[in-house]
């Protein structure tokens, strides 16, 4: 403990002093929060009632908040926070944001893998809890589809209403995080908290919002998607509410694009970088899942399509992440990134023509239908019968 009562930053995080110097109070908040997790959700999984408290939340997030009579006090405390709507919440904006994102189902689905998930991989401390649960670098397709299952419920009209599927799935993700923290604290002897901070701390929870917010939106812009300012602010409003439900503290919960960008910058500045497992995940996600999916949409013989798809996916990753981060993750370089950049004006023109010919409302309806079909196809392809990992018997966080 320092002399002023503020705990020093985890020792494995680089550039802590620079984070404070460059970002002031925001940098201090970021570093201090490395020692904080999610007290309400963590109290539920640590409840002396055993699995009963966590199971009560699981039942409520399946059958409805009123499905459990007289739940444990820890569950009541969590529900009090979840059901207390913030004064700033505008649910109409959540619906508008969902419509905009779904209108770009193809582009958003692509960048969630090639940009969002891979941006998070550039930090081995943030990734370590997933590694310790056995879900890092293995079955990248299943993990990606689980993320897609969650997002498909969040990003739909009414999805984040109390007791709606998006709200329920988000609370389930929050509880999965709490179970992972409990698993690490109880079973992992070598978790180095002075060096790494607590497992899944507040800053990394906040960064997840930026992954699915600004990181994906910036990557979509590289694919020719141009959104209006009001559409962007609605999308950031949606992720602010998701942050509230998933347990991000108000001080770290981003309210706008600038907040999300600052979170990305602090994440990158204080990241120790990727490790071998991070690079394994990038290769597995790209070559075993993303590229094969792209190959199905390309013309020509199978071998040609496979090679072209891998090169294209790596090229897009180079564009989305930049060369420095891509080099650290050992993403192969090549001419494909230049082709992706050169195609941006043509992709923008094609999208504008689509919206003009089809109309925004019809494009939105088509987007919802296409997303649901694609998710069903992917789950069938992987023989998946679950939505989130908490429904997989034996997995960390499973309560079913």
GROMACS .gro file of C-alpha atoms in nm:
model
  400
    1UNK     CA    1   0.000   0.000   0.000
    2UNK     CA    2   0.134   0.343  -0.090
    3UNK     CA    3   0.162   0.621   0.169
    4UNK     CA    4  -0.146   0.800   0.032
    5UNK     CA    5  -0.364   0.491   0.076
    6UNK     CA    6  -0.387   0.411  -0.297
    7UNK     CA    7  -0.276   0.062  -0.388
    8UNK     CA    8   0.000   0.057  -0.652
    9UNK     CA    9  -0.085  -0.075  -0.995
   10UNK     CA   10  -0.029  -0.447  -1.064
   11UNK     CA   11   0.341  -0.486  -1.122
   12UNK     CA   12   0.310  -0.670  -1.457
   13UNK     CA   13   0.126  -0.378  -1.615
   14UNK     CA   14   0.367  -0.153  -1.807
   15UNK     CA   15   0.347   0.225  -1.831
   16UNK     CA   16   0.135   0.277  -1.519
   17UNK     CA   17   0.294   0.614  -1.445
   18UNK     CA   18   0.251   0.720  -1.807
   19UNK     CA   19  -0.118   0.621  -1.794
   20UNK     CA   20  -0.171   0.864  -1.507
   21UNK     CA   21   0.045   1.132  -1.666
   22UNK     CA   22  -0.134   1.108  -1.999
   23UNK     CA   23  -0.493   1.049  -1.883
   24UNK     CA   24  -0.501   1.205  -1.536
   25UNK     CA   25  -0.794   1.097  -1.320
   26UNK     CA   26  -0.912   0.850  -1.586
   27UNK     CA   27  -0.572   0.680  -1.576
   28UNK     CA   28  -0.579   0.662  -1.198
   29UNK     CA   29  -0.931   0.517  -1.203
   30UNK     CA   30  -0.824   0.259  -1.461
   31UNK     CA   31  -0.530   0.138  -1.252
   32UNK     CA   32  -0.713   0.145  -0.918
   33UNK     CA   33  -0.996  -0.062  -1.066
   34UNK     CA   34  -0.756  -0.346  -1.150
   35UNK     CA   35  -0.815  -0.450  -0.786
   36UNK     CA   36  -1.194  -0.444  -0.816
   37UNK     CA   37  -1.420  -0.706  -0.971
   38UNK     CA   38  -1.799  -0.733  -0.929
   39UNK     CA   39  -1.894  -0.741  -0.559
   40UNK     CA   40  -2.263  -0.813  -0.616
   41UNK     CA   41  -2.218  -1.108  -0.855
   42UNK     CA   42  -1.916  -1.239  -0.664
   43UNK     CA   43  -2.121  -1.240  -0.343
   44UNK     CA   44  -2.385  -1.458  -0.509
   45UNK     CA   45  -2.139  -1.730  -0.615
   46UNK     CA   46  -1.966  -1.713  -0.274
   47UNK     CA   47  -2.297  -1.731  -0.084
   48UNK     CA   48  -2.298  -1.980   0.206
   49UNK     CA   49  -2.615  -2.119   0.049
   50UNK     CA   50  -2.379  -2.285  -0.194
   51UNK     CA   51  -2.494  -2.339  -0.550
   52UNK     CA   52  -2.848  -2.245  -0.447
   53UNK     CA   53  -2.795  -1.869  -0.481
   54UNK     CA   54  -2.630  -1.894  -0.822
   55UNK     CA   55  -2.893  -2.145  -0.933
   56UNK     CA   56  -3.165  -1.902  -0.826
   57UNK     CA   57  -3.020  -1.636  -1.056
   58UNK     CA   58  -2.998  -1.890  -1.339
   59UNK     CA   59  -3.366  -1.983  -1.294
   60UNK     CA   60  -3.464  -1.616  -1.287
   61UNK     CA   61  -3.270  -1.555  -1.606
   62UNK     CA   62  -3.456  -1.839  -1.774
   63UNK     CA   63  -3.807  -1.832  -1.630
   64UNK     CA   64  -3.835  -1.469  -1.519
   65UNK     CA   65  -3.728  -1.256  -1.225
   66UNK     CA   66  -4.037  -1.355  -1.027
   67UNK     CA   67  -3.977  -1.728  -1.076
   68UNK     CA   68  -3.797  -1.770  -0.739
   69UNK     CA   69  -3.982  -1.679  -0.422
   70UNK     CA   70  -3.777  -1.528  -0.138
   71UNK     CA   71  -3.430  -1.561  -0.296
   72UNK     CA   72  -3.115  -1.532  -0.079
   73UNK     CA   73  -3.012  -1.184   0.032
   74UNK     CA   74  -2.714  -1.181  -0.204
   75UNK     CA   75  -2.948  -1.246  -0.496
   76UNK     CA   76  -3.185  -0.975  -0.377
   77UNK     CA   77  -2.897  -0.726  -0.367
   78UNK     CA   78  -2.796  -0.816  -0.722
   79UNK     CA   79  -3.155  -0.789  -0.845
   80UNK     CA   80  -3.196  -0.449  -0.680
   81UNK     CA   81  -2.910  -0.315  -0.891
   82UNK     CA   82  -3.027  -0.491  -1.208
   83UNK     CA   83  -3.386  -0.372  -1.189
   84UNK     CA   84  -3.306  -0.012  -1.093
   85UNK     CA   85  -3.314   0.166  -1.427
   86UNK     CA   86  -3.056   0.445  -1.463
   87UNK     CA   87  -3.202   0.794  -1.503
   88UNK     CA   88  -3.017   0.834  -1.832
   89UNK     CA   89  -3.167   0.523  -1.995
   90UNK     CA   90  -3.373   0.575  -2.312
   91UNK     CA   91  -3.509   0.240  -2.431
   92UNK     CA   92  -3.616   0.376  -2.769
   93UNK     CA   93  -3.249   0.443  -2.839
   94UNK     CA   94  -3.166   0.081  -2.760
   95UNK     CA   95  -3.413  -0.033  -3.025
   96UNK     CA   96  -3.282   0.212  -3.282
   97UNK     CA   97  -2.926   0.097  -3.215
   98UNK     CA   98  -3.026  -0.266  -3.263
   99UNK     CA   99  -3.187  -0.188  -3.598
  100UNK     CA  100  -2.876  -0.009  -3.723
  101UNK     CA  101  -2.638  -0.288  -3.625
  102UNK     CA  102  -2.860  -0.560  -3.768
  103UNK     CA  103  -2.884  -0.369  -4.094
  104UNK     CA  104  -2.513  -0.448  -4.126
  105UNK     CA  105  -2.531  -0.810  -4.015
  106UNK     CA  106  -2.269  -0.934  -4.263
  107UNK     CA  107  -2.014  -0.664  -4.189
  108UNK     CA  108  -2.065  -0.667  -3.813
  109UNK     CA  109  -2.046  -1.045  -3.795
  110UNK     CA  110  -1.717  -1.036  -3.983
  111UNK     CA  111  -1.547  -0.768  -3.774
  112UNK     CA  112  -1.659  -0.917  -3.441
  113UNK     CA  113  -1.420  -1.203  -3.514
  114UNK     CA  114  -1.145  -1.037  -3.716
  115UNK     CA  115  -1.130  -0.718  -3.508
  116UNK     CA  116  -1.311  -0.732  -3.173
  117UNK     CA  117  -1.204  -1.073  -3.042
  118UNK     CA  118  -0.852  -1.036  -3.179
  119UNK     CA  119  -0.806  -0.688  -3.032
  120UNK     CA  120  -0.872  -0.837  -2.690
  121UNK     CA  121  -0.611  -1.108  -2.750
  122UNK     CA  122  -0.334  -0.847  -2.741
  123UNK     CA  123  -0.308  -0.875  -2.360
  124UNK     CA  124  -0.209  -1.204  -2.200
  125UNK     CA  125  -0.320  -1.101  -1.850
  126UNK     CA  126  -0.672  -1.023  -1.968
  127UNK     CA  127  -0.683  -1.353  -2.157
  128UNK     CA  128  -0.540  -1.568  -1.878
  129UNK     CA  129  -0.870  -1.642  -1.696
  130UNK     CA  130  -1.010  -1.786  -2.016
  131UNK     CA  131  -0.697  -1.994  -2.061
  132UNK     CA  132  -0.724  -2.129  -1.706
  133UNK     CA  133  -1.081  -2.247  -1.771
  134UNK     CA  134  -0.963  -2.444  -2.074
  135UNK     CA  135  -1.149  -2.228  -2.326
  136UNK     CA  136  -0.863  -2.041  -2.491
  137UNK     CA  137  -0.726  -2.157  -2.827
  138UNK     CA  138  -0.958  -2.458  -2.821
  139UNK     CA  139  -1.285  -2.466  -3.012
  140UNK     CA  140  -1.259  -2.104  -3.131
  141UNK     CA  141  -1.567  -2.155  -3.345
  142UNK     CA  142  -1.776  -2.257  -3.046
  143UNK     CA  143  -1.652  -1.963  -2.841
  144UNK     CA  144  -1.730  -1.723  -3.126
  145UNK     CA  145  -2.078  -1.866  -3.172
  146UNK     CA  146  -2.142  -1.831  -2.798
  147UNK     CA  147  -2.053  -1.463  -2.826
  148UNK     CA  148  -2.281  -1.440  -3.128
  149UNK     CA  149  -2.563  -1.607  -2.936
  150UNK     CA  150  -2.536  -1.347  -2.661
  151UNK     CA  151  -2.517  -1.055  -2.903
  152UNK     CA  152  -2.809  -1.182  -3.110
  153UNK     CA  153  -3.030  -1.149  -2.803
  154UNK     CA  154  -2.891  -0.811  -2.694
  155UNK     CA  155  -2.908  -0.652  -3.038
  156UNK     CA  156  -3.276  -0.677  -3.118
  157UNK     CA  157  -3.582  -0.462  -3.047
  158UNK     CA  158  -3.678  -0.504  -2.682
  159UNK     CA  159  -3.385  -0.735  -2.624
  160UNK     CA  160  -3.261  -0.552  -2.316
  161UNK     CA  161  -3.599  -0.506  -2.149
  162UNK     CA  162  -3.624  -0.658  -1.801
  163UNK     CA  163  -3.677  -1.033  -1.839
  164UNK     CA  164  -3.614  -1.012  -2.216
  165UNK     CA  165  -3.360  -1.259  -2.363
  166UNK     CA  166  -3.086  -0.999  -2.412
  167UNK     CA  167  -3.113  -0.885  -2.052
  168UNK     CA  168  -3.118  -1.246  -1.930
  169UNK     CA  169  -2.817  -1.346  -2.142
  170UNK     CA  170  -2.619  -1.044  -2.022
  171UNK     CA  171  -2.683  -1.130  -1.658
  172UNK     CA  172  -2.579  -1.487  -1.733
  173UNK     CA  173  -2.251  -1.358  -1.881
  174UNK     CA  174  -2.203  -1.153  -1.565
  175UNK     CA  175  -2.251  -1.463  -1.351
  176UNK     CA  176  -2.013  -1.663  -1.573
  177UNK     CA  177  -1.746  -1.402  -1.498
  178UNK     CA  178  -1.814  -1.438  -1.125
  179UNK     CA  179  -1.788  -1.817  -1.146
  180UNK     CA  180  -1.457  -1.789  -1.332
  181UNK     CA  181  -1.318  -1.559  -1.062
  182UNK     CA  182  -1.430  -1.800  -0.790
  183UNK     CA  183  -1.280  -2.095  -0.980
  184UNK     CA  184  -0.944  -1.917  -1.008
  185UNK     CA  185  -0.937  -1.808  -0.644
  186UNK     CA  186  -1.025  -2.156  -0.519
  187UNK     CA  187  -0.826  -2.379  -0.753
  188UNK     CA  188  -0.544  -2.181  -0.919
  189UNK     CA  189  -0.251  -2.166  -0.681
  190UNK     CA  190  -0.026  -1.954  -0.900
  191UNK     CA  191  -0.260  -1.664  -0.979
  192UNK     CA  192  -0.022  -1.374  -0.911
  193UNK     CA  193  -0.259  -1.104  -0.790
  194UNK     CA  194   0.012  -0.847  -0.697
  195UNK     CA  195   0.139  -0.872  -1.055
  196UNK     CA  196  -0.187  -0.918  -1.246
  197UNK     CA  197  -0.466  -0.770  -1.033
  198UNK     CA  198  -0.791  -0.957  -0.970
  199UNK     CA  199  -0.924  -1.196  -1.236
  200UNK     CA  200  -1.158  -1.020  -1.482
  201UNK     CA  201  -1.129  -0.678  -1.319
  202UNK     CA  202  -1.344  -0.374  -1.388
  203UNK     CA  203  -1.115  -0.225  -1.658
  204UNK     CA  204  -1.123  -0.542  -1.867
  205UNK     CA  205  -1.500  -0.564  -1.830
  206UNK     CA  206  -1.519  -0.205  -1.958
  207UNK     CA  207  -1.288  -0.290  -2.247
  208UNK     CA  208  -1.531  -0.562  -2.358
  209UNK     CA  209  -1.785  -0.287  -2.423
  210UNK     CA  210  -1.533  -0.106  -2.642
  211UNK     CA  211  -1.454  -0.430  -2.826
  212UNK     CA  212  -1.814  -0.465  -2.937
  213UNK     CA  213  -1.862  -0.089  -2.966
  214UNK     CA  214  -1.594   0.136  -3.111
  215UNK     CA  215  -1.352  -0.140  -3.215
  216UNK     CA  216  -1.616  -0.305  -3.430
  217UNK     CA  217  -1.755   0.025  -3.561
  218UNK     CA  218  -1.410   0.144  -3.668
  219UNK     CA  219  -1.350  -0.187  -3.845
  220UNK     CA  220  -1.687  -0.163  -4.017
  221UNK     CA  221  -1.586   0.180  -4.144
  222UNK     CA  222  -1.282   0.011  -4.302
  223UNK     CA  223  -1.532  -0.206  -4.490
  224UNK     CA  224  -1.716   0.096  -4.629
  225UNK     CA  225  -1.988   0.134  -4.365
  226UNK     CA  226  -2.068   0.498  -4.288
  227UNK     CA  227  -2.312   0.563  -4.004
  228UNK     CA  228  -2.478   0.892  -3.913
  229UNK     CA  229  -2.385   1.065  -3.588
  230UNK     CA  230  -2.725   0.992  -3.433
  231UNK     CA  231  -2.691   0.624  -3.521
  232UNK     CA  232  -2.350   0.609  -3.356
  233UNK     CA  233  -2.466   0.779  -3.037
  234UNK     CA  234  -2.758   0.536  -3.012
  235UNK     CA  235  -2.517   0.244  -3.041
  236UNK     CA  236  -2.295   0.383  -2.765
  237UNK     CA  237  -2.608   0.429  -2.552
  238UNK     CA  238  -2.689   0.060  -2.600
  239UNK     CA  239  -2.344  -0.046  -2.483
  240UNK     CA  240  -2.365   0.188  -2.186
  241UNK     CA  241  -2.675   0.005  -2.069
  242UNK     CA  242  -2.517  -0.333  -2.137
  243UNK     CA  243  -2.228  -0.215  -1.917
  244UNK     CA  244  -2.472  -0.128  -1.640
  245UNK     CA  245  -2.635  -0.472  -1.654
  246UNK     CA  246  -2.308  -0.664  -1.682
  247UNK     CA  247  -2.168  -0.494  -1.372
  248UNK     CA  248  -1.932  -0.220  -1.492
  249UNK     CA  249  -1.891   0.061  -1.240
  250UNK     CA  250  -2.035   0.398  -1.336
  251UNK     CA  251  -1.689   0.557  -1.327
  252UNK     CA  252  -1.565   0.316  -1.595
  253UNK     CA  253  -1.882   0.257  -1.792
  254UNK     CA  254  -1.832   0.441  -2.124
  255UNK     CA  255  -2.104   0.687  -2.220
  256UNK     CA  256  -1.983   0.787  -2.567
  257UNK     CA  257  -1.730   0.726  -2.841
  258UNK     CA  258  -1.459   0.931  -2.668
  259UNK     CA  259  -1.493   0.721  -2.353
  260UNK     CA  260  -1.459   0.398  -2.548
  261UNK     CA  261  -1.157   0.526  -2.739
  262UNK     CA  262  -0.990   0.623  -2.411
  263UNK     CA  263  -1.057   0.275  -2.274
  264UNK     CA  264  -0.898   0.120  -2.582
  265UNK     CA  265  -0.594   0.345  -2.543
  266UNK     CA  266  -0.552   0.265  -2.173
  267UNK     CA  267  -0.594  -0.106  -2.245
  268UNK     CA  268  -0.320  -0.092  -2.509
  269UNK     CA  269  -0.089   0.131  -2.304
  270UNK     CA  270  -0.099  -0.088  -1.993
  271UNK     CA  271  -0.107  -0.421  -2.177
  272UNK     CA  272   0.192  -0.653  -2.131
  273UNK     CA  273   0.126  -0.773  -2.485
  274UNK     CA  274   0.029  -1.115  -2.621
  275UNK     CA  275   0.187  -1.449  -2.537
  276UNK     CA  276   0.204  -1.783  -2.716
  277UNK     CA  277  -0.152  -1.869  -2.618
  278UNK     CA  278  -0.278  -1.538  -2.760
  279UNK     CA  279  -0.106  -1.613  -3.090
  280UNK     CA  280  -0.244  -1.966  -3.090
  281UNK     CA  281  -0.593  -1.825  -3.046
  282UNK     CA  282  -0.547  -1.583  -3.337
  283UNK     CA  283  -0.431  -1.863  -3.567
  284UNK     CA  284  -0.705  -2.101  -3.457
  285UNK     CA  285  -0.984  -1.843  -3.484
  286UNK     CA  286  -0.866  -1.722  -3.824
  287UNK     CA  287  -0.765  -2.046  -3.995
  288UNK     CA  288  -1.010  -2.291  -3.835
  289UNK     CA  289  -1.322  -2.073  -3.829
  290UNK     CA  290  -1.321  -1.728  -3.992
  291UNK     CA  291  -1.139  -1.821  -4.312
  292UNK     CA  292  -1.342  -2.140  -4.377
  293UNK     CA  293  -1.661  -1.936  -4.339
  294UNK     CA  294  -1.534  -1.677  -4.588
  295UNK     CA  295  -1.421  -1.950  -4.827
  296UNK     CA  296  -1.779  -2.070  -4.868
  297UNK     CA  297  -1.864  -1.735  -5.027
  298UNK     CA  298  -1.574  -1.728  -5.275
  299UNK     CA  299  -1.566  -1.872  -5.629
  300UNK     CA  300  -1.322  -2.130  -5.762
  301UNK     CA  301  -1.174  -2.465  -5.660
  302UNK     CA  302  -1.167  -2.554  -5.291
  303UNK     CA  303  -0.790  -2.522  -5.249
  304UNK     CA  304  -0.787  -2.180  -5.415
  305UNK     CA  305  -1.079  -2.056  -5.206
  306UNK     CA  306  -0.918  -2.178  -4.884
  307UNK     CA  307  -0.584  -2.008  -4.953
  308UNK     CA  308  -0.749  -1.684  -5.066
  309UNK     CA  309  -0.978  -1.678  -4.762
  310UNK     CA  310  -0.690  -1.716  -4.516
  311UNK     CA  311  -0.490  -1.440  -4.685
  312UNK     CA  312  -0.794  -1.213  -4.698
  313UNK     CA  313  -0.880  -1.265  -4.332
  314UNK     CA  314  -0.525  -1.193  -4.223
  315UNK     CA  315  -0.523  -0.888  -4.449
  316UNK     CA  316  -0.841  -0.758  -4.287
  317UNK     CA  317  -0.696  -0.820  -3.942
  318UNK     CA  318  -0.389  -0.615  -4.040
  319UNK     CA  319  -0.617  -0.330  -4.146
  320UNK     CA  320  -0.836  -0.351  -3.835
  321UNK     CA  321  -0.561  -0.390  -3.573
  322UNK     CA  322  -0.274  -0.205  -3.738
  323UNK     CA  323   0.070  -0.341  -3.817
  324UNK     CA  324   0.220  -0.301  -3.469
  325UNK     CA  325  -0.044  -0.507  -3.290
  326UNK     CA  326  -0.057  -0.752  -3.581
  327UNK     CA  327   0.318  -0.803  -3.566
  328UNK     CA  328   0.296  -0.877  -3.193
  329UNK     CA  329   0.024  -1.135  -3.262
  330UNK     CA  330   0.230  -1.278  -3.552
  331UNK     CA  331  -0.042  -1.209  -3.807
  332UNK     CA  332   0.113  -1.281  -4.148
  333UNK     CA  333   0.170  -0.974  -4.361
  334UNK     CA  334   0.110  -0.947  -4.732
  335UNK     CA  335  -0.061  -0.761  -5.013
  336UNK     CA  336  -0.410  -0.849  -4.896
  337UNK     CA  337  -0.422  -0.556  -4.652
  338UNK     CA  338  -0.366  -0.313  -4.939
  339UNK     CA  339  -0.646  -0.476  -5.139
  340UNK     CA  340  -0.883  -0.442  -4.842
  341UNK     CA  341  -0.798  -0.072  -4.808
  342UNK     CA  342  -0.835  -0.014  -5.183
  343UNK     CA  343  -1.181  -0.173  -5.183
  344UNK     CA  344  -1.322   0.062  -4.920
  345UNK     CA  345  -1.469   0.322  -5.165
  346UNK     CA  346  -1.630   0.048  -5.374
  347UNK     CA  347  -1.774  -0.119  -5.064
  348UNK     CA  348  -1.915   0.214  -4.949
  349UNK     CA  349  -2.076   0.277  -5.289
  350UNK     CA  350  -2.224  -0.073  -5.291
  351UNK     CA  351  -2.372  -0.024  -4.945
  352UNK     CA  352  -2.526   0.310  -5.036
  353UNK     CA  353  -2.678   0.154  -5.347
  354UNK     CA  354  -2.819  -0.131  -5.136
  355UNK     CA  355  -2.987   0.109  -4.894
  356UNK     CA  356  -3.124   0.317  -5.180
  357UNK     CA  357  -3.268   0.021  -5.368
  358UNK     CA  358  -3.392  -0.185  -5.073
  359UNK     CA  359  -3.468   0.088  -4.820
  360UNK     CA  360  -3.352   0.099  -4.460
  361UNK     CA  361  -3.659  -0.067  -4.309
  362UNK     CA  362  -3.652  -0.358  -4.549
  363UNK     CA  363  -3.275  -0.392  -4.506
  364UNK     CA  364  -3.330  -0.408  -4.131
  365UNK     CA  365  -3.593  -0.682  -4.158
  366UNK     CA  366  -3.367  -0.878  -4.388
  367UNK     CA  367  -3.080  -0.831  -4.146
  368UNK     CA  368  -3.271  -0.984  -3.854
  369UNK     CA  369  -3.378  -1.282  -4.064
  370UNK     CA  370  -3.032  -1.335  -4.211
  371UNK     CA  371  -2.864  -1.317  -3.870
  372UNK     CA  372  -3.096  -1.574  -3.715
  373UNK     CA  373  -3.052  -1.810  -4.012
  374UNK     CA  374  -2.675  -1.777  -4.003
  375UNK     CA  375  -2.653  -1.836  -3.628
  376UNK     CA  376  -2.870  -2.149  -3.661
  377UNK     CA  377  -2.651  -2.272  -3.947
  378UNK     CA  378  -2.329  -2.217  -3.752
  379UNK     CA  379  -2.463  -2.393  -3.444
  380UNK     CA  380  -2.574  -2.689  -3.653
  381UNK     CA  381  -2.236  -2.698  -3.825
  382UNK     CA  382  -2.061  -2.723  -3.487
  383UNK     CA  383  -2.325  -2.957  -3.341
  384UNK     CA  384  -2.392  -2.698  -3.069
  385UNK     CA  385  -2.701  -2.748  -2.858
  386UNK     CA  386  -2.624  -2.475  -2.601
  387UNK     CA  387  -2.619  -2.097  -2.619
  388UNK     CA  388  -2.376  -1.988  -2.345
  389UNK     CA  389  -2.110  -2.184  -2.160
  390UNK     CA  390  -2.314  -2.192  -1.839
  391UNK     CA  391  -2.538  -2.446  -2.013
  392UNK     CA  392  -2.246  -2.687  -2.076
  393UNK     CA  393  -2.227  -2.954  -1.802
  394UNK     CA  394  -1.891  -2.953  -1.628
  395UNK     CA  395  -1.779  -2.617  -1.769
  396UNK     CA  396  -1.674  -2.339  -1.532
  397UNK     CA  397  -1.984  -2.132  -1.470
  398UNK     CA  398  -2.230  -2.410  -1.551
  399UNK     CA  399  -2.533  -2.401  -1.324
  400UNK     CA  400  -2.780  -2.595  -1.535
   0.00000   0.00000   0.00000
